[in-house]
Amino acid sequence: MFQNVIIGQYVQGNSFLHKLDPRSKLISVFILLIIIFFADNWFSSLLLVGLTVMLMAISKVPLLFLYRGLRPILWLVLFTLILHILLTKEGPVLMMLGPIAIHEGGVMNGLFIATRLLTLVMLTSLITLTTSPIDLTDGLESLFTPLKKVGLPAHELALMMSIALRFIPTFMQETEKILKAQMARGVDFSSGPISKRVKALLPLLVPLFISAFKRAEDLALAMEARGYRGGEGRTKLRVLMWNGKDSFVVVAAVVIGIGIILLRNG
């Protein structure tokens, strides 16, 4: 269930997206994520979906891998869709389910939000799928560097963010292992009232937190053993290089954003 979560995973490759400077990818995706919330009609939303599908194809990440990674997210999307269908009372009634009326506006709003959620997840995942943890840390640190003037620890903040993203798949796998171990011991997570299911999660959460703290301690000791003392005076083996294709990608993101805004105002 959890082992195929794609957020935080890196797939080694030689595609156009893999070769981009991490800063250009971060800036472009940040622009597109903001623009998604400006897309308030189906035309602009489907335009962003098409762009996302095109980027997925360019990344050359296996489609089966992407599909497996999306499966855990589909439950959240489905839940959001059902909520909108049941709670939104706009437009003509399409059908009656006993006392519950299904309105056209609820179905359309649910599909629209579900599409938006999937686009958000895929665009965010494309960064980690095509950017190694080291490059991601260097890119974040470079973007945060101007904020050092106001006292922001750019290097430490970038390192924490990249480590957090990197360990999402690890903790998902750990959760899967603990879940299977508890089920093998007779714990039932799928039947009974909600209160019983919540109580059954306690044997899952306690070892998960213990494992998380243990991994954090091991990581801290490993960093100290290698002489890590923060970002002050630290040099880099690989220097980030911004070139013409990075500028093109950022400009393209800005142009797409302006186009979506104009479609919205229109």
CSV table of C-alpha atoms in Angstrom, one decimal:
chain,number,residue,atom,x,y,z
A,1,MET,CA,0.0,0.0,0.0
A,2,PHE,CA,2.7,2.5,1.0
A,3,GLN,CA,5.8,1.2,-0.6
A,4,ASN,CA,5.0,2.8,-4.0
A,5,VAL,CA,4.5,6.3,-2.8
A,6,ILE,CA,6.4,8.5,-5.3
A,7,ILE,CA,6.7,11.7,-3.3
A,8,GLY,CA,10.3,11.9,-2.0
A,9,GLN,CA,11.7,9.2,-4.4
A,10,TYR,CA,14.4,9.9,-7.0
A,11,VAL,CA,14.5,7.9,-10.2
A,12,GLN,CA,17.9,8.2,-11.9
A,13,GLY,CA,17.7,9.1,-15.6
A,14,ASN,CA,19.1,11.2,-18.4
A,15,SER,CA,16.0,13.0,-19.5
A,16,PHE,CA,15.7,16.8,-20.3
A,17,LEU,CA,14.2,17.3,-16.8
A,18,HIS,CA,17.0,15.4,-15.1
A,19,LYS,CA,19.6,17.7,-16.7
A,20,LEU,CA,17.9,20.9,-15.7
A,21,ASP,CA,19.3,23.0,-12.9
A,22,PRO,CA,17.4,22.2,-9.7
A,23,ARG,CA,16.7,25.9,-9.1
A,24,SER,CA,14.9,26.3,-12.5
A,25,LYS,CA,12.8,23.2,-11.6
A,26,LEU,CA,11.9,24.6,-8.2
A,27,ILE,CA,11.0,28.0,-9.5
A,28,SER,CA,9.0,26.7,-12.4
A,29,VAL,CA,7.0,24.2,-10.3
A,30,PHE,CA,6.4,26.8,-7.6
A,31,ILE,CA,5.0,29.1,-10.3
A,32,LEU,CA,2.8,26.3,-11.7
A,33,LEU,CA,1.5,25.3,-8.3
A,34,ILE,CA,0.4,28.9,-7.7
A,35,ILE,CA,-1.2,29.1,-11.1
A,36,ILE,CA,-3.2,25.9,-10.5
A,37,PHE,CA,-5.3,27.8,-8.0
A,38,PHE,CA,-6.0,30.5,-10.6
A,39,ALA,CA,-7.4,28.0,-13.0
A,40,ASP,CA,-11.1,28.3,-12.2
A,41,ASN,CA,-12.5,26.8,-15.4
A,42,TRP,CA,-12.2,23.5,-17.2
A,43,PHE,CA,-10.3,24.7,-20.2
A,44,SER,CA,-7.4,26.2,-18.1
A,45,SER,CA,-7.5,23.2,-15.7
A,46,LEU,CA,-7.2,20.7,-18.6
A,47,LEU,CA,-4.5,22.8,-20.1
A,48,LEU,CA,-2.5,22.3,-16.9
A,49,VAL,CA,-3.3,18.6,-16.9
A,50,GLY,CA,-2.0,18.3,-20.4
A,51,LEU,CA,1.2,20.1,-19.5
A,52,THR,CA,1.7,17.8,-16.5
A,53,VAL,CA,1.2,14.7,-18.7
A,54,MET,CA,3.7,16.1,-21.2
A,55,LEU,CA,6.3,16.7,-18.4
A,56,MET,CA,5.7,13.2,-17.1
A,57,ALA,CA,6.5,11.9,-20.6
A,58,ILE,CA,9.6,14.0,-20.9
A,59,SER,CA,10.9,12.8,-17.5
A,60,LYS,CA,10.9,9.2,-18.9
A,61,VAL,CA,9.9,7.9,-15.5
A,62,PRO,CA,8.2,4.5,-16.0
A,63,LEU,CA,4.4,4.9,-16.3
A,64,LEU,CA,3.8,1.8,-14.2
A,65,PHE,CA,5.9,3.3,-11.4
A,66,LEU,CA,3.9,6.6,-11.6
A,67,TYR,CA,0.6,4.7,-11.6
A,68,ARG,CA,1.6,2.7,-8.5
A,69,GLY,CA,2.7,5.8,-6.8
A,70,LEU,CA,-0.6,7.5,-7.4
A,71,ARG,CA,-2.7,4.7,-6.0
A,72,PRO,CA,-2.4,5.8,-2.3
A,73,ILE,CA,-3.4,9.3,-3.4
A,74,LEU,CA,-6.5,8.1,-5.3
A,75,TRP,CA,-8.2,7.3,-2.0
A,76,LEU,CA,-7.9,11.0,-0.9
A,77,VAL,CA,-9.1,12.1,-4.3
A,78,LEU,CA,-12.0,9.8,-4.2
A,79,PHE,CA,-12.9,10.9,-0.7
A,80,THR,CA,-12.8,14.6,-1.8
A,81,LEU,CA,-15.0,13.8,-4.8
A,82,ILE,CA,-17.6,12.0,-2.7
A,83,LEU,CA,-17.7,14.9,-0.2
A,84,HIS,CA,-18.4,17.4,-3.0
A,85,ILE,CA,-21.0,15.2,-4.6
A,86,LEU,CA,-22.9,14.8,-1.3
A,87,LEU,CA,-22.5,18.3,0.2
A,88,THR,CA,-22.7,20.6,-2.8
A,89,LYS,CA,-26.3,21.6,-3.6
A,90,GLU,CA,-25.8,23.5,-6.9
A,91,GLY,CA,-27.5,23.0,-10.3
A,92,PRO,CA,-30.2,20.6,-11.3
A,93,VAL,CA,-30.7,17.3,-9.5
A,94,LEU,CA,-29.2,14.4,-11.4
A,95,MET,CA,-30.5,11.5,-9.2
A,96,MET,CA,-31.8,10.7,-5.8
A,97,LEU,CA,-30.2,8.2,-3.5
A,98,GLY,CA,-32.9,7.9,-0.9
A,99,PRO,CA,-33.0,11.2,1.0
A,100,ILE,CA,-29.7,12.4,-0.6
A,101,ALA,CA,-30.0,14.5,-3.8
A,102,ILE,CA,-27.0,14.4,-6.2
A,103,HIS,CA,-26.7,17.8,-7.9
A,104,GLU,CA,-24.9,18.5,-11.2
A,105,GLY,CA,-22.8,21.2,-9.5
A,106,GLY,CA,-21.6,18.7,-6.8
A,107,VAL,CA,-20.4,16.3,-9.5
A,108,MET,CA,-18.7,19.0,-11.5
A,109,ASN,CA,-17.1,20.6,-8.5
A,110,GLY,CA,-15.9,17.3,-7.2
A,111,LEU,CA,-14.3,16.3,-10.5
A,112,PHE,CA,-12.7,19.8,-10.8
A,113,ILE,CA,-11.1,19.6,-7.3
A,114,ALA,CA,-10.0,16.0,-7.9
A,115,THR,CA,-8.3,17.0,-11.1
A,116,ARG,CA,-6.6,19.9,-9.3
A,117,LEU,CA,-5.4,17.6,-6.5
A,118,LEU,CA,-3.9,15.1,-8.9
A,119,THR,CA,-2.1,17.8,-10.8
A,120,LEU,CA,-0.7,19.2,-7.6
A,121,VAL,CA,0.6,15.8,-6.5
A,122,MET,CA,2.2,15.0,-9.9
A,123,LEU,CA,3.9,18.4,-10.3
A,124,THR,CA,5.3,18.2,-6.8
A,125,SER,CA,6.5,14.6,-7.4
A,126,LEU,CA,8.3,15.5,-10.6
A,127,ILE,CA,10.8,17.5,-8.7
A,128,THR,CA,11.9,14.7,-6.4
A,129,LEU,CA,11.6,12.1,-9.2
A,130,THR,CA,14.0,14.0,-11.4
A,131,THR,CA,16.3,15.7,-8.9
A,132,SER,CA,18.8,13.9,-6.6
A,133,PRO,CA,18.6,14.8,-2.9
A,134,ILE,CA,22.0,16.5,-3.1
A,135,ASP,CA,21.0,18.7,-6.0
A,136,LEU,CA,17.7,19.4,-4.3
A,137,THR,CA,19.5,20.6,-1.2
A,138,ASP,CA,21.9,22.7,-3.2
A,139,GLY,CA,19.1,24.3,-5.2
A,140,LEU,CA,17.0,25.1,-2.1
A,141,GLU,CA,20.0,26.6,-0.3
A,142,SER,CA,20.9,28.7,-3.3
A,143,LEU,CA,17.3,30.1,-3.5
A,144,PHE,CA,17.2,30.7,0.2
A,145,THR,CA,20.6,32.5,0.3
A,146,PRO,CA,19.2,36.0,-0.1
A,147,LEU,CA,17.2,35.4,3.1
A,148,LYS,CA,20.4,35.1,5.1
A,149,LYS,CA,20.4,38.9,5.3
A,150,VAL,CA,17.4,38.6,7.6
A,151,GLY,CA,18.9,35.9,9.7
A,152,LEU,CA,17.4,32.8,8.0
A,153,PRO,CA,19.8,29.8,8.2
A,154,ALA,CA,19.5,28.9,4.5
A,155,HIS,CA,21.7,25.9,4.4
A,156,GLU,CA,20.2,24.3,7.5
A,157,LEU,CA,16.6,24.9,6.3
A,158,ALA,CA,17.3,23.5,2.8
A,159,LEU,CA,19.0,20.4,4.4
A,160,MET,CA,16.0,19.8,6.7
A,161,MET,CA,13.5,20.1,3.8
A,162,SER,CA,15.4,17.7,1.6
A,163,ILE,CA,15.9,15.2,4.4
A,164,ALA,CA,12.2,15.4,5.2
A,165,LEU,CA,11.3,14.7,1.5
A,166,ARG,CA,13.9,11.9,1.3
A,167,PHE,CA,12.6,10.1,4.3
A,168,ILE,CA,8.9,10.1,3.2
A,169,PRO,CA,9.2,6.8,1.3
A,170,THR,CA,11.4,5.3,4.1
A,171,PHE,CA,8.7,6.0,6.7
A,172,MET,CA,6.0,4.7,4.4
A,173,GLN,CA,7.9,1.4,4.0
A,174,GLU,CA,8.4,1.3,7.8
A,175,THR,CA,4.7,1.8,8.3
A,176,GLU,CA,3.9,-1.0,5.9
A,177,LYS,CA,6.2,-3.4,7.7
A,178,ILE,CA,4.8,-2.6,11.2
A,179,LEU,CA,1.3,-2.8,9.8
A,180,LYS,CA,1.9,-6.3,8.4
A,181,ALA,CA,3.6,-7.4,11.6
A,182,GLN,CA,0.7,-6.2,13.7
A,183,MET,CA,-1.8,-7.9,11.4
A,184,ALA,CA,0.2,-11.1,11.7
A,185,ARG,CA,-0.3,-10.9,15.5
A,186,GLY,CA,-4.1,-10.7,15.1
A,187,VAL,CA,-4.6,-6.9,15.1
A,188,ASP,CA,-7.7,-5.9,13.0
A,189,PHE,CA,-7.4,-2.5,11.3
A,190,SER,CA,-10.3,-2.9,8.8
A,191,SER,CA,-13.4,-3.9,10.8
A,192,GLY,CA,-15.4,-2.7,13.8
A,193,PRO,CA,-16.5,0.8,14.8
A,194,ILE,CA,-14.3,3.9,14.2
A,195,SER,CA,-13.3,4.1,17.9
A,196,LYS,CA,-12.0,0.5,17.8
A,197,ARG,CA,-10.0,1.2,14.6
A,198,VAL,CA,-8.4,4.3,16.1
A,199,LYS,CA,-7.4,2.3,19.2
A,200,ALA,CA,-5.9,-0.3,16.9
A,201,LEU,CA,-3.6,2.3,15.4
A,202,LEU,CA,-1.8,2.9,18.7
A,203,PRO,CA,0.3,-0.3,18.3
A,204,LEU,CA,1.2,1.1,14.9
A,205,LEU,CA,2.1,4.6,15.9
A,206,VAL,CA,4.3,3.9,18.9
A,207,PRO,CA,6.9,1.7,17.1
A,208,LEU,CA,6.8,4.1,14.1
A,209,PHE,CA,7.7,7.1,16.3
A,210,ILE,CA,10.4,5.1,18.0
A,211,SER,CA,11.8,4.1,14.6
A,212,ALA,CA,11.7,7.7,13.4
A,213,PHE,CA,13.6,9.0,16.5
A,214,LYS,CA,16.2,6.2,16.1
A,215,ARG,CA,16.7,7.0,12.4
A,216,ALA,CA,17.1,10.7,13.3
A,217,GLU,CA,19.7,9.9,15.9
A,218,ASP,CA,21.6,7.6,13.6
A,219,LEU,CA,21.6,10.3,10.9
A,220,ALA,CA,22.8,13.0,13.3
A,221,LEU,CA,25.7,10.7,14.5
A,222,ALA,CA,26.6,9.9,10.9
A,223,MET,CA,26.8,13.6,10.0
A,224,GLU,CA,28.9,14.4,13.0
A,225,ALA,CA,31.2,11.5,12.3
A,226,ARG,CA,31.8,13.0,8.8
A,227,GLY,CA,32.6,16.4,10.2
A,228,TYR,CA,29.4,18.2,9.4
A,229,ARG,CA,29.3,21.6,11.1
A,230,GLY,CA,26.6,23.5,9.3
A,231,GLY,CA,26.8,25.5,6.1
A,232,GLU,CA,29.3,28.2,7.2
A,233,GLY,CA,32.4,28.1,5.1
A,234,ARG,CA,31.3,24.9,3.5
A,235,THR,CA,32.4,24.2,-0.1
A,236,LYS,CA,30.7,22.1,-2.8
A,237,LEU,CA,32.0,19.3,-5.0
A,238,ARG,CA,29.5,20.1,-7.7
A,239,VAL,CA,28.7,23.7,-8.6
A,240,LEU,CA,25.2,24.4,-10.0
A,241,MET,CA,25.3,25.8,-13.5
A,242,TRP,CA,22.4,27.9,-14.9
A,243,ASN,CA,22.2,27.9,-18.7
A,244,GLY,CA,19.9,28.8,-21.5
A,245,LYS,CA,17.5,25.9,-21.2
A,246,ASP,CA,16.9,26.7,-17.5
A,247,SER,CA,16.0,30.3,-18.4
A,248,PHE,CA,13.7,28.9,-21.2
A,249,VAL,CA,11.8,26.7,-18.7
A,250,VAL,CA,11.3,29.5,-16.2
A,251,VAL,CA,10.1,31.9,-18.9
A,252,ALA,CA,7.8,29.2,-20.3
A,253,ALA,CA,6.3,28.7,-16.8
A,254,VAL,CA,5.7,32.5,-16.5
A,255,VAL,CA,4.1,32.7,-19.9
A,256,ILE,CA,1.8,29.7,-19.1
A,257,GLY,CA,0.9,31.4,-15.8
A,258,ILE,CA,0.0,34.7,-17.5
A,259,GLY,CA,-2.1,32.8,-20.1
A,260,ILE,CA,-4.0,31.0,-17.3
A,261,ILE,CA,-4.7,34.3,-15.6
A,262,LEU,CA,-5.9,35.9,-18.8
A,263,LEU,CA,-8.2,32.8,-19.4
A,264,ARG,CA,-9.5,33.3,-15.8
A,265,ASN,CA,-10.3,37.0,-16.3
A,266,GLY,CA,-11.9,36.3,-19.6
